[in-house]
Amino acid sequence: MTTQNIAFVAADTEEAQAARQRLAARYPSTDPENADVIVALGGDGFMIETLHRSIKRGVPIYGMNCGTVGFLMNQYDESDLPARLAVAQVARLHPLAMTARTIEGKTVRALALNEVSLLRETRQAAKIGIRIDGVVRMPELVCDGVLVATPAGSSAYNLSAHGPILPIGSNVLALTPISAFRPRRWRGALLPHSAEITFVIHESAKRPVSAVADYTEVRNIAEVRVREDRGTVLNLLFDPAHNLEERILMEQFQA
């Protein structure tokens, strides 16, 4: 791929900012608006922020880990960066589009690269009805919450909630309950990527629920619709030996 114009962006940490200064001194660089590729320095959270900022352009993002988990990042290495970028493999991702309506009637739209999660706001469990493509599949889920995860996000919050890890390119979404009380044995579902999921909040005033799409939170919701946005493509770059598909496969064999 073309790496003529590289932009370096960094998380607001001492480690990431120092790395950005060293790389900018070593390699010619430009600003993100004119870059052919953006090198993001930080952790997974900063990668998500960088992807959101570049959604309109779709410029490829190559992350180097200067954070903690770094699941979406490559190993930090300052040497031969143009050569690494030239052979990097592209993982093309589609975000989730969330449309949330509050009990006051306000509508909020947001995109999520990892998951859209619904979470109870108080000590009382949430009561949530679930429709898939207009068909009621779960009349009432009593729970702490429920989430819809993309394959790229399936190893994050979804995995912590005991949801399945989804291979990249599987064309499915994970629908996963969070601490389900009734039905107690329901463990979620795998849905085709074309499905539209609608969550209806029962007793929304008494049992308030918030909806979160990555870092966009909407409180006191009445209804949420979630679907995959196939019109939006995000491009992540990975070193060939540690591409995203391989990382997700390896995650399934972790103890």
XYZ file of N, CA and C in Angstrom:
765
model
N 0.836 -1.184 0.000
C 0.000 0.000 0.000
C 0.880 1.247 0.000
N 0.323 2.371 -0.416
C 1.063 3.614 -0.446
C 1.272 4.144 0.967
N 2.514 4.471 1.280
C 2.824 5.023 2.603
C 3.582 6.338 2.465
N 3.300 7.071 1.396
C 4.024 8.305 1.149
C 3.775 9.333 2.245
N 2.530 9.423 2.691
C 2.168 10.387 3.713
C 1.694 9.663 4.966
N 2.495 9.731 6.019
C 2.190 9.073 7.287
C 1.884 10.134 8.332
N 0.838 9.898 9.099
C 0.516 10.778 10.228
C 0.660 9.979 11.517
N 1.226 10.601 12.529
C 1.354 9.977 13.843
C 0.402 10.664 14.812
N -0.425 9.861 15.462
C -1.308 10.386 16.503
C -1.087 9.548 17.752
N -1.288 10.148 18.910
C -0.946 9.452 20.153
C -1.956 9.754 21.243
N -2.118 8.784 22.109
C -2.954 8.966 23.287
C -2.300 9.986 24.218
N -3.090 10.523 25.119
C -2.598 11.551 26.039
C -1.937 10.914 27.260
N -0.922 10.113 26.977
C -0.123 9.518 28.049
C 1.339 9.840 27.781
N 2.139 9.791 28.822
C 3.558 10.128 28.666
C 4.255 9.174 27.712
N 3.948 7.882 27.818
C 4.581 6.884 26.963
C 4.226 7.089 25.494
N 2.936 7.289 25.213
C 2.489 7.443 23.826
C 2.997 8.751 23.221
N 2.976 9.829 23.986
C 3.450 11.110 23.465
C 4.948 11.082 23.184
N 5.695 10.422 24.035
C 7.134 10.304 23.795
C 7.414 9.473 22.550
N 6.636 8.412 22.344
C 6.798 7.583 21.149
C 6.492 8.382 19.894
N 5.444 9.210 19.948
C 5.100 10.038 18.789
C 6.233 10.990 18.435
N 6.851 11.596 19.432
C 7.946 12.521 19.170
C 9.138 11.814 18.536
N 9.451 10.626 19.020
C 10.583 9.886 18.450
C 10.309 9.482 17.010
N 9.103 9.001 16.740
C 8.770 8.571 15.376
C 8.700 9.750 14.421
N 8.137 10.867 14.865
C 8.045 12.051 14.008
C 9.428 12.604 13.686
N 10.395 12.430 14.602
C 11.761 12.878 14.340
C 12.490 11.934 13.387
N 12.054 10.692 13.342
C 12.755 9.686 12.537
C 12.180 9.560 11.133
N 10.865 9.756 10.987
C 10.216 9.554 9.688
C 9.455 10.813 9.277
N 9.461 11.131 7.967
C 8.653 12.262 7.493
C 7.172 12.007 7.792
N 6.465 13.058 8.179
C 5.063 12.879 8.545
C 4.238 14.084 8.133
N 2.924 13.893 8.161
C 1.987 14.950 7.804
C 0.859 14.948 8.824
N -0.137 15.786 8.601
C -1.277 15.801 9.511
C -2.275 14.717 9.085
N -3.140 14.271 9.986
C -4.072 13.175 9.674
C -4.989 13.454 8.492
N -5.344 14.710 8.251
C -6.270 15.027 7.151
C -5.656 14.769 5.784
N -4.327 14.770 5.688
C -3.651 14.567 4.398
C -2.901 13.241 4.316
N -3.087 12.374 5.300
C -2.288 11.152 5.375
C -2.860 10.039 4.514
N -1.956 9.193 4.003
C -2.348 7.950 3.338
C -2.572 6.850 4.364
N -1.900 6.969 5.494
C -2.037 6.007 6.583
C -1.783 6.739 7.897
N -2.530 6.362 8.927
C -2.360 6.949 10.256
C -1.776 5.893 11.182
N -0.729 6.252 11.874
C -0.138 5.381 12.879
C -0.614 5.868 14.243
N -1.389 5.022 14.920
C -1.972 5.372 16.213
C -1.160 4.734 17.329
N -0.765 5.544 18.298
C 0.078 5.094 19.395
C -0.723 5.185 20.688
N -0.948 4.038 21.317
C -1.749 4.002 22.537
C -2.265 2.602 22.770
N -3.453 2.513 23.344
C -4.090 1.232 23.584
C -5.346 1.076 22.748
N -6.132 0.059 23.053
C -7.340 -0.214 22.271
C -8.340 0.933 22.335
N -8.458 1.562 23.498
C -9.379 2.686 23.619
C -9.015 3.818 22.687
N -7.723 4.126 22.602
C -7.299 5.189 21.691
C -7.480 4.776 20.241
N -7.297 3.490 19.935
C -7.549 3.023 18.575
C -9.009 3.242 18.189
N -9.937 2.936 19.100
C -11.351 3.158 18.823
C -11.611 4.639 18.556
N -11.021 5.518 19.364
C -11.188 6.954 19.152
C -10.655 7.372 17.785
N -9.485 6.856 17.419
C -8.875 7.209 16.138
C -9.727 6.732 14.974
N -10.270 5.532 15.079
C -11.137 5.022 14.022
C -12.387 5.881 13.877
N -12.967 6.295 14.994
C -14.145 7.164 14.921
C -13.815 8.487 14.234
N -12.652 9.033 14.528
C -12.287 10.320 13.930
C -12.019 10.204 12.436
N -11.669 8.994 11.973
C -11.319 8.824 10.556
C -12.426 8.146 9.757
N -13.615 8.002 10.328
C -14.695 7.274 9.661
C -15.020 7.870 8.295
N -15.094 9.180 8.195
C -15.501 9.804 6.934
C -14.486 9.567 5.823
N -13.194 9.551 6.163
C -12.167 9.364 5.148
C -11.892 7.899 4.868
N -12.003 7.041 5.877
C -11.694 5.628 5.691
C -10.222 5.342 5.523
N -9.364 6.274 5.974
C -7.919 6.089 5.841
C -7.474 4.911 6.708
N -6.565 4.068 6.228
C -6.104 2.919 7.024
C -5.406 3.368 8.308
N -5.620 2.602 9.370
C -5.017 2.890 10.667
C -4.116 1.729 11.064
N -2.884 2.047 11.391
C -1.917 1.060 11.883
C -1.596 1.420 13.324
N -2.000 0.573 14.250
C -1.779 0.858 15.655
C -0.517 0.206 16.185
N 0.167 0.914 17.079
C 1.289 0.325 17.818
C 1.003 0.491 19.307
N 1.144 -0.590 20.034
C 0.696 -0.632 21.416
C 1.605 0.162 22.357
N 1.017 1.201 22.930
C 1.664 1.949 24.006
C 0.712 2.014 25.195
N -0.195 1.017 25.260
C -1.187 1.006 26.326
C -1.133 -0.279 27.110
N -2.300 -0.847 27.395
C -2.360 -2.050 28.235
C -2.689 -3.284 27.402
N -3.974 -3.469 27.023
C -4.369 -4.702 26.348
C -3.782 -4.776 24.941
N -4.093 -3.811 24.102
C -3.517 -3.757 22.768
C -3.999 -4.831 21.824
N -5.244 -5.296 21.981
C -5.751 -6.345 21.100
C -5.829 -5.859 19.657
N -6.154 -4.593 19.465
C -6.291 -4.022 18.122
C -4.984 -3.390 17.628
N -3.913 -3.573 18.384
C -2.660 -2.902 18.071
C -1.586 -3.903 17.662
N -0.592 -3.392 16.946
C 0.611 -4.156 16.646
C 1.655 -3.899 17.733
N 2.666 -4.743 17.757
C 3.748 -4.546 18.708
C 4.488 -3.254 18.404
N 4.860 -2.545 19.452
C 5.595 -1.293 19.244
C 7.016 -1.582 18.787
N 7.386 -0.977 17.668
C 8.735 -1.133 17.115
C 8.988 0.053 16.203
N 10.036 0.807 16.472
C 10.313 2.012 15.700
C 11.080 1.734 14.410
N 11.630 0.543 14.245
C 12.492 0.263 13.096
C 11.681 -0.140 11.864
N 12.175 0.275 10.678
C 11.634 -0.149 9.375
C 10.125 0.052 9.269
N 9.621 1.164 9.775
C 8.178 1.393 9.766
C 7.593 1.431 8.352
N 8.181 2.138 7.392
C 7.606 2.122 6.036
C 7.519 0.719 5.447
N 8.531 -0.122 5.706
C 8.509 -1.493 5.193
C 7.390 -2.296 5.846
N 7.176 -2.101 7.139
C 6.099 -2.811 7.833
C 4.737 -2.378 7.291
N 4.583 -1.097 7.061
C 3.314 -0.607 6.527
C 3.058 -1.142 5.118
N 4.133 -1.292 4.337
C 3.982 -1.741 2.954
C 3.444 -3.165 2.866
N 3.746 -4.004 3.859
C 3.314 -5.407 3.805
C 2.173 -5.692 4.777
N 1.696 -4.670 5.462
C 0.623 -4.875 6.438
C -0.647 -5.376 5.763
N -1.371 -6.232 6.473
C -2.634 -6.774 5.961
C -3.803 -5.960 6.484
N -4.817 -5.826 5.638
C -5.959 -4.975 5.958
C -7.104 -5.822 6.510
N -7.649 -5.389 7.635
C -8.892 -5.958 8.161
C -9.980 -4.910 7.961
N -10.962 -5.243 7.134
C -12.041 -4.298 6.829
C -13.227 -4.576 7.747
N -13.627 -3.578 8.487
C -14.667 -3.730 9.491
C -15.841 -2.807 9.196
N -17.039 -3.273 9.593
C -18.247 -2.455 9.497
C -18.754 -2.183 10.912
N -19.043 -0.931 11.235
C -19.535 -0.635 12.575
C -21.016 -0.952 12.718
N -21.483 -0.918 13.950
C -22.909 -1.002 14.233
C -23.493 0.407 14.271
N -24.680 0.558 13.723
C -25.405 1.825 13.787
C -26.484 1.701 14.859
N -26.421 2.561 15.850
C -27.409 2.566 16.932
C -28.331 3.765 16.792
N -29.634 3.515 16.897
C -30.625 4.581 16.973
C -31.380 4.409 18.280
N -31.176 5.328 19.204
C -31.779 5.229 20.538
C -32.825 6.325 20.707
N -33.980 5.941 21.234
C -35.042 6.908 21.543
C -35.256 6.924 23.051
N -35.208 8.107 23.637
C -35.360 8.240 25.077
C -36.835 8.295 25.454
N -37.110 8.195 26.757
C -38.493 8.258 27.218
C -39.063 9.660 27.015
N -38.193 10.659 26.832
C -38.657 12.015 26.535
C -38.911 12.231 25.049
N -38.575 11.229 24.220
C -38.805 11.325 22.785
C -37.615 11.798 21.978
N -36.475 12.012 22.606
C -35.277 12.428 21.889
C -34.650 11.234 21.183
N -34.158 11.446 19.950
C -33.504 10.393 19.175
C -32.017 10.690 19.052
N -31.190 9.695 19.361
C -29.740 9.832 19.274
C -29.193 8.709 18.409
N -28.326 9.064 17.467
C -27.705 8.068 16.592
C -26.200 8.055 16.831
N -25.618 6.878 16.792
C -24.175 6.747 17.000
C -23.692 5.458 16.371
N -22.392 5.394 16.120
C -21.761 4.198 15.575
C -20.915 3.522 16.645
N -20.834 2.201 16.563
C -20.044 1.420 17.516
C -19.175 0.433 16.748
N -17.901 0.408 17.068
C -16.983 -0.539 16.432
C -16.891 -1.835 17.217
N -17.081 -1.770 18.521
C -17.028 -2.967 19.359
C -18.418 -3.534 19.613
N -19.239 -2.782 20.316
C -20.569 -3.273 20.676
C -21.493 -2.124 21.026
N -22.785 -2.425 20.974
C -23.816 -1.584 21.562
C -24.333 -2.327 22.780
N -24.270 -1.702 23.940
C -24.695 -2.358 25.170
C -25.797 -1.557 25.850
N -26.756 -2.281 26.416
C -27.814 -1.703 27.219
C -27.562 -2.108 28.663
N -27.623 -1.134 29.572
C -27.244 -1.375 30.955
C -28.260 -0.744 31.897
N -28.612 -1.460 32.949
C -29.518 -0.897 33.939
C -28.840 0.274 34.645
N -29.643 1.272 35.042
C -29.102 2.468 35.670
C -29.237 2.456 37.192
N -30.088 1.597 37.734
C -30.336 1.602 39.170
C -30.176 0.188 39.730
N -30.541 0.040 41.016
C -30.444 -1.262 41.676
C -31.415 -2.280 41.109
N -32.477 -1.817 40.433
C -33.481 -2.737 39.909
C -33.069 -3.286 38.551
N -33.333 -4.567 38.342
C -32.998 -5.204 37.071
C -33.798 -4.577 35.932
N -33.207 -4.575 34.765
C -33.896 -4.082 33.578
C -34.830 -5.157 33.043
N -35.899 -4.702 32.390
C -36.809 -5.602 31.684
C -36.846 -5.157 30.224
N -36.339 -6.036 29.350
C -36.104 -5.663 27.960
C -36.724 -6.693 27.029
N -37.555 -6.226 26.100
C -38.068 -7.076 25.037
C -37.163 -6.991 23.819
N -37.037 -8.100 23.091
C -36.116 -8.151 21.953
C -36.870 -8.590 20.699
N -36.773 -7.761 19.643
C -37.316 -8.116 18.332
C -36.171 -8.245 17.339
N -36.247 -9.248 16.489
C -35.271 -9.433 15.410
C -36.008 -9.324 14.095
N -35.651 -8.317 13.305
C -36.320 -8.072 12.017
C -37.832 -8.004 12.195
N -38.267 -7.347 13.259
C -39.684 -7.128 13.496
C -40.412 -8.253 14.198
N -39.738 -9.381 14.426
C -40.365 -10.528 15.066
C -39.926 -10.581 16.535
N -40.888 -10.699 17.438
C -40.565 -10.785 18.862
C -39.917 -12.141 19.141
N -38.668 -12.110 19.547
C -37.947 -13.343 19.872
C -37.793 -13.543 21.383
N -37.799 -12.453 22.121
C -37.684 -12.523 23.569
C -38.679 -11.505 24.143
N -39.860 -11.961 24.600
C -40.858 -11.015 25.107
C -40.340 -10.170 26.258
N -39.566 -10.805 27.165
C -39.029 -10.036 28.284
C -37.789 -10.710 28.841
N -36.686 -9.995 28.791
C -35.434 -10.426 29.389
C -35.212 -9.602 30.646
N -35.144 -10.252 31.797
C -34.867 -9.572 33.059
C -33.374 -9.743 33.329
N -32.649 -8.631 33.433
C -31.195 -8.726 33.379
C -30.535 -7.451 33.886
N -29.214 -7.510 33.975
C -28.436 -6.290 34.189
C -28.292 -5.523 32.881
N -28.358 -6.252 31.762
C -28.232 -5.608 30.463
C -28.133 -6.634 29.356
N -27.855 -6.151 28.156
C -27.723 -7.003 26.984
C -26.884 -6.227 25.972
N -26.159 -6.940 25.121
C -25.314 -6.247 24.154
C -25.332 -6.943 22.799
N -24.993 -6.173 21.774
C -24.778 -6.688 20.418
C -23.328 -6.384 20.061
N -22.561 -7.406 19.690
C -21.134 -7.232 19.416
C -20.801 -7.580 17.980
N -19.876 -6.825 17.408
C -19.310 -7.150 16.105
C -18.248 -8.234 16.285
N -17.798 -8.871 15.200
C -16.682 -9.812 15.336
C -15.441 -9.170 15.958
N -15.117 -7.943 15.531
C -13.935 -7.275 16.070
C -14.079 -6.990 17.555
N -15.315 -6.746 18.009
C -15.542 -6.456 19.412
C -15.938 -7.662 20.239
N -16.031 -8.823 19.612
C -16.547 -9.997 20.320
C -15.602 -10.495 21.412
N -14.330 -10.125 21.340
C -13.373 -10.558 22.358
C -13.212 -9.524 23.468
N -14.049 -8.482 23.462
C -13.965 -7.445 24.484
C -15.049 -7.664 25.537
N -15.972 -6.713 25.697
C -17.026 -6.819 26.707
C -17.870 -8.079 26.486
N -18.122 -8.395 25.237
C -18.918 -9.581 24.905
C -18.314 -10.851 25.511
N -17.007 -11.012 25.412
C -16.356 -12.196 25.967
C -16.443 -12.198 27.488
N -16.294 -11.028 28.091
C -16.404 -10.933 29.546
C -17.802 -11.311 30.037
N -18.809 -11.087 29.179
C -20.181 -11.466 29.516
C -20.498 -12.893 29.084
N -19.454 -13.664 28.762
C -19.566 -15.076 28.379
C -20.212 -15.253 27.003
N -20.052 -14.247 26.140
C -20.506 -14.382 24.769
C -19.458 -15.063 23.904
N -19.813 -15.473 22.684
C -18.879 -16.188 21.813
C -17.917 -15.250 21.103
N -16.727 -15.750 20.823
C -15.774 -15.023 19.989
C -16.095 -15.315 18.525
N -16.226 -14.265 17.721
C -16.636 -14.416 16.331
C -15.458 -14.179 15.393
N -15.200 -15.078 14.460
C -14.146 -14.839 13.490
C -14.473 -13.654 12.583
N -13.438 -12.922 12.198
C -13.614 -11.861 11.207
C -14.102 -12.498 9.906
N -15.077 -11.882 9.272
C -15.622 -12.422 8.039
C -16.702 -13.456 8.251
N -17.103 -13.695 9.509
C -18.136 -14.699 9.779
C -19.533 -14.209 9.407
N -19.672 -12.885 9.228
C -20.970 -12.295 8.843
C -22.067 -12.597 9.860
N -21.690 -12.623 11.125
C -22.679 -12.787 12.190
C -22.398 -11.763 13.280
N -23.421 -11.508 14.095
C -23.327 -10.646 15.258
C -23.649 -11.478 16.495
N -23.079 -11.098 17.607
C -23.361 -11.792 18.870
C -24.361 -10.971 19.681
N -25.449 -11.624 20.079
C -26.438 -11.028 20.981
C -26.267 -11.725 22.327
N -25.790 -10.982 23.327
C -25.359 -11.597 24.580
C -26.005 -10.914 25.778
N -26.664 -11.687 26.664
C -27.219 -11.088 27.871
C -26.124 -10.808 28.897
N -26.374 -9.834 29.759
C -25.465 -9.512 30.846
C -26.172 -9.846 32.156
N -25.710 -10.890 32.812
C -26.297 -11.342 34.094
C -27.809 -11.512 33.977
N -28.230 -12.413 33.099
C -29.661 -12.665 32.904
C -30.264 -13.315 34.151
N -31.409 -12.802 34.593
C -32.137 -13.374 35.723
C -33.295 -14.239 35.240
N -34.022 -13.776 34.253
C -35.085 -14.541 33.603
C -35.096 -14.192 32.110
N -35.096 -15.191 31.217
C -34.894 -16.614 31.492
C -33.440 -16.886 31.898
N -33.276 -17.573 32.991
C -31.964 -17.729 33.619
C -30.977 -18.495 32.738
N -31.462 -19.431 31.952
C -30.562 -20.290 31.182
C -30.271 -19.753 29.778
N -30.858 -18.615 29.410
C -30.609 -18.085 28.069
C -29.207 -17.503 27.991
N -28.441 -17.940 27.014
C -27.048 -17.524 26.879
C -26.809 -16.628 25.670
N -27.889 -16.241 24.983
C -27.727 -15.350 23.849
C -27.951 -16.054 22.525
N -27.605 -15.358 21.440
C -27.862 -15.889 20.101
C -26.839 -15.330 19.120
N -26.628 -16.071 18.035
C -25.851 -15.597 16.892
C -26.826 -15.161 15.816
N -26.631 -13.964 15.284
C -27.557 -13.394 14.314
C -26.826 -13.082 13.016
N -27.503 -13.197 11.884
C -26.878 -12.783 10.625
C -26.555 -11.285 10.670
N -25.484 -10.896 10.002
C -25.046 -9.505 10.066
C -26.074 -8.545 9.482
N -27.015 -9.064 8.701
C -28.045 -8.218 8.096
C -29.236 -7.967 9.026
N -29.258 -8.601 10.187
C -30.399 -8.496 11.090
C -30.502 -7.094 11.691
N -31.736 -6.650 11.921
C -31.971 -5.434 12.695
C -32.534 -5.853 14.040
N -31.861 -5.441 15.103
C -32.256 -5.815 16.460
C -32.916 -4.616 17.120
N -34.090 -4.829 17.680
C -34.805 -3.760 18.381
C -35.002 -4.168 19.832
N -34.589 -3.295 20.722
C -34.772 -3.499 22.154
C -35.845 -2.534 22.651
N -36.841 -3.074 23.332
C -37.910 -2.263 23.905
C -37.804 -2.348 25.420
N -37.719 -1.210 26.077
C -37.530 -1.178 27.521
C -38.893 -1.175 28.203
N -39.158 -2.189 29.008
C -40.391 -2.269 29.773
C -40.207 -1.535 31.104
N -41.264 -0.895 31.550
C -41.229 -0.143 32.810
C -40.031 0.812 32.812
N -39.867 1.554 31.735
C -38.660 2.360 31.545
C -38.496 3.462 32.587
N -39.594 3.987 33.129
C -39.474 5.019 34.161
C -39.044 4.420 35.493
N -39.579 3.259 35.817
C -39.258 2.602 37.080
C -37.912 1.890 37.018
N -37.593 1.319 35.865
C -36.358 0.555 35.686
C -35.545 1.169 34.543
N -34.932 2.332 34.766
C -34.252 3.042 33.672
C -33.042 2.277 33.135
N -32.826 2.450 31.844
C -31.756 1.742 31.128
C -31.004 2.752 30.270
N -29.699 2.605 30.195
C -28.888 3.424 29.299
C -28.392 2.569 28.137
N -28.101 3.221 27.021
C -27.540 2.550 25.847
C -26.185 3.170 25.553
N -25.199 2.311 25.265
C -23.839 2.785 25.025
C -23.334 2.212 23.702
N -22.936 3.100 22.802
C -22.292 2.710 21.547
C -20.849 3.187 21.628
N -19.935 2.263 21.918
C -18.546 2.619 22.208
C -18.519 3.661 23.325
N -18.228 4.934 23.036
C -18.189 5.912 24.121
C -19.313 6.940 24.042
N -20.369 6.638 23.278
C -21.567 7.478 23.270
C -22.622 6.829 24.152
N -23.025 7.504 25.210
C -24.013 6.966 26.140
C -25.299 7.783 26.076
N -26.420 7.075 26.036
C -27.739 7.703 26.045
C -28.504 7.124 27.225
N -28.956 7.978 28.136
C -29.627 7.501 29.338
C -31.150 7.580 29.188
N -31.812 6.782 30.015
C -33.280 6.771 30.084
C -33.911 6.489 28.719
N -33.530 5.354 28.145
C -34.016 5.021 26.810
C -35.354 4.277 26.888
N -36.119 4.402 25.811
C -37.368 3.664 25.668
C -37.231 2.560 24.631
N -36.419 2.805 23.599
C -36.244 1.827 22.513
C -34.903 2.067 21.843
N -34.269 0.975 21.410
C -32.991 1.058 20.700
C -33.028 0.113 19.507
N -32.627 0.617 18.352
C -32.477 -0.217 17.160
C -30.996 -0.298 16.807
N -30.554 -1.514 16.459
C -29.155 -1.747 16.130
C -29.077 -2.544 14.834
N -28.231 -2.111 13.940
C -27.983 -2.834 12.698
C -26.543 -2.587 12.271
N -26.032 -3.442 11.424
C -24.692 -3.232 10.885
C -24.749 -2.200 9.773
N -23.831 -1.259 9.788
C -23.752 -0.223 8.759
C -22.800 -0.688 7.663
N -23.350 -1.354 6.654
C -22.515 -1.897 5.580
C -21.952 -0.809 4.679
N -22.514 0.387 4.758
C -22.025 1.488 3.925
C -20.778 2.154 4.479
N -20.413 1.814 5.692
C -19.220 2.393 6.309
C -18.160 1.308 6.471
N -16.972 1.578 5.963
C -15.870 0.615 6.020
C -14.708 1.237 6.782
N -14.189 0.508 7.741
C -13.025 0.925 8.510
C -11.884 -0.035 8.230
N -10.694 0.505 8.014
C -9.542 -0.289 7.601
C -8.473 -0.287 8.683
N -8.239 -1.457 9.279
C -7.174 -1.624 10.262
C -6.029 -2.385 9.607
N -4.802 -1.988 9.922
C -3.620 -2.631 9.372
C -2.910 -3.442 10.456
N -2.496 -4.662 10.078
C -1.814 -5.543 11.023
C -0.599 -6.175 10.369
N 0.422 -6.421 11.193
C 1.569 -7.179 10.711
C 1.088 -8.560 10.281
N 1.626 -9.118 9.196
C 1.110 -10.389 8.647
C 1.053 -11.530 9.660
N 2.018 -11.643 10.532
C 2.042 -12.772 11.474
C 1.068 -12.589 12.630
N 0.529 -11.376 12.776
C -0.353 -11.103 13.913
C -1.577 -10.320 13.460
N -2.204 -10.793 12.376
C -3.381 -10.086 11.893
C -4.562 -10.319 12.829
N -5.620 -9.558 12.602
C -6.749 -9.600 13.532
C -7.433 -10.958 13.545
N -7.545 -11.592 12.386
C -8.174 -12.917 12.331
C -7.394 -13.926 13.161
N -6.059 -13.871 13.083
C -5.223 -14.777 13.874
C -5.358 -14.479 15.362
N -5.457 -13.213 15.724
C -5.595 -12.858 17.138
C -6.909 -13.374 17.711
N -7.970 -13.253 16.928
C -9.267 -13.738 17.402
C -9.264 -15.249 17.526
N -8.603 -15.926 16.589
C -8.495 -17.389 16.677
C -7.705 -17.787 17.913
N -6.585 -17.130 18.162
C -5.762 -17.452 19.318
C -6.511 -17.214 20.634
N -7.347 -16.175 20.658
C -8.076 -15.833 21.871
C -8.996 -16.969 22.323
N -9.449 -17.772 21.357
C -10.363 -18.865 21.680
C -9.662 -20.035 22.379
N -8.341 -20.017 22.391
C -7.592 -21.105 23.031
C -6.822 -20.633 24.247
N -7.171 -19.423 24.728
C -6.544 -18.917 25.939
C -7.188 -19.577 27.163
N -6.367 -19.875 28.139
C -6.876 -20.490 29.369
C -7.614 -19.454 30.206
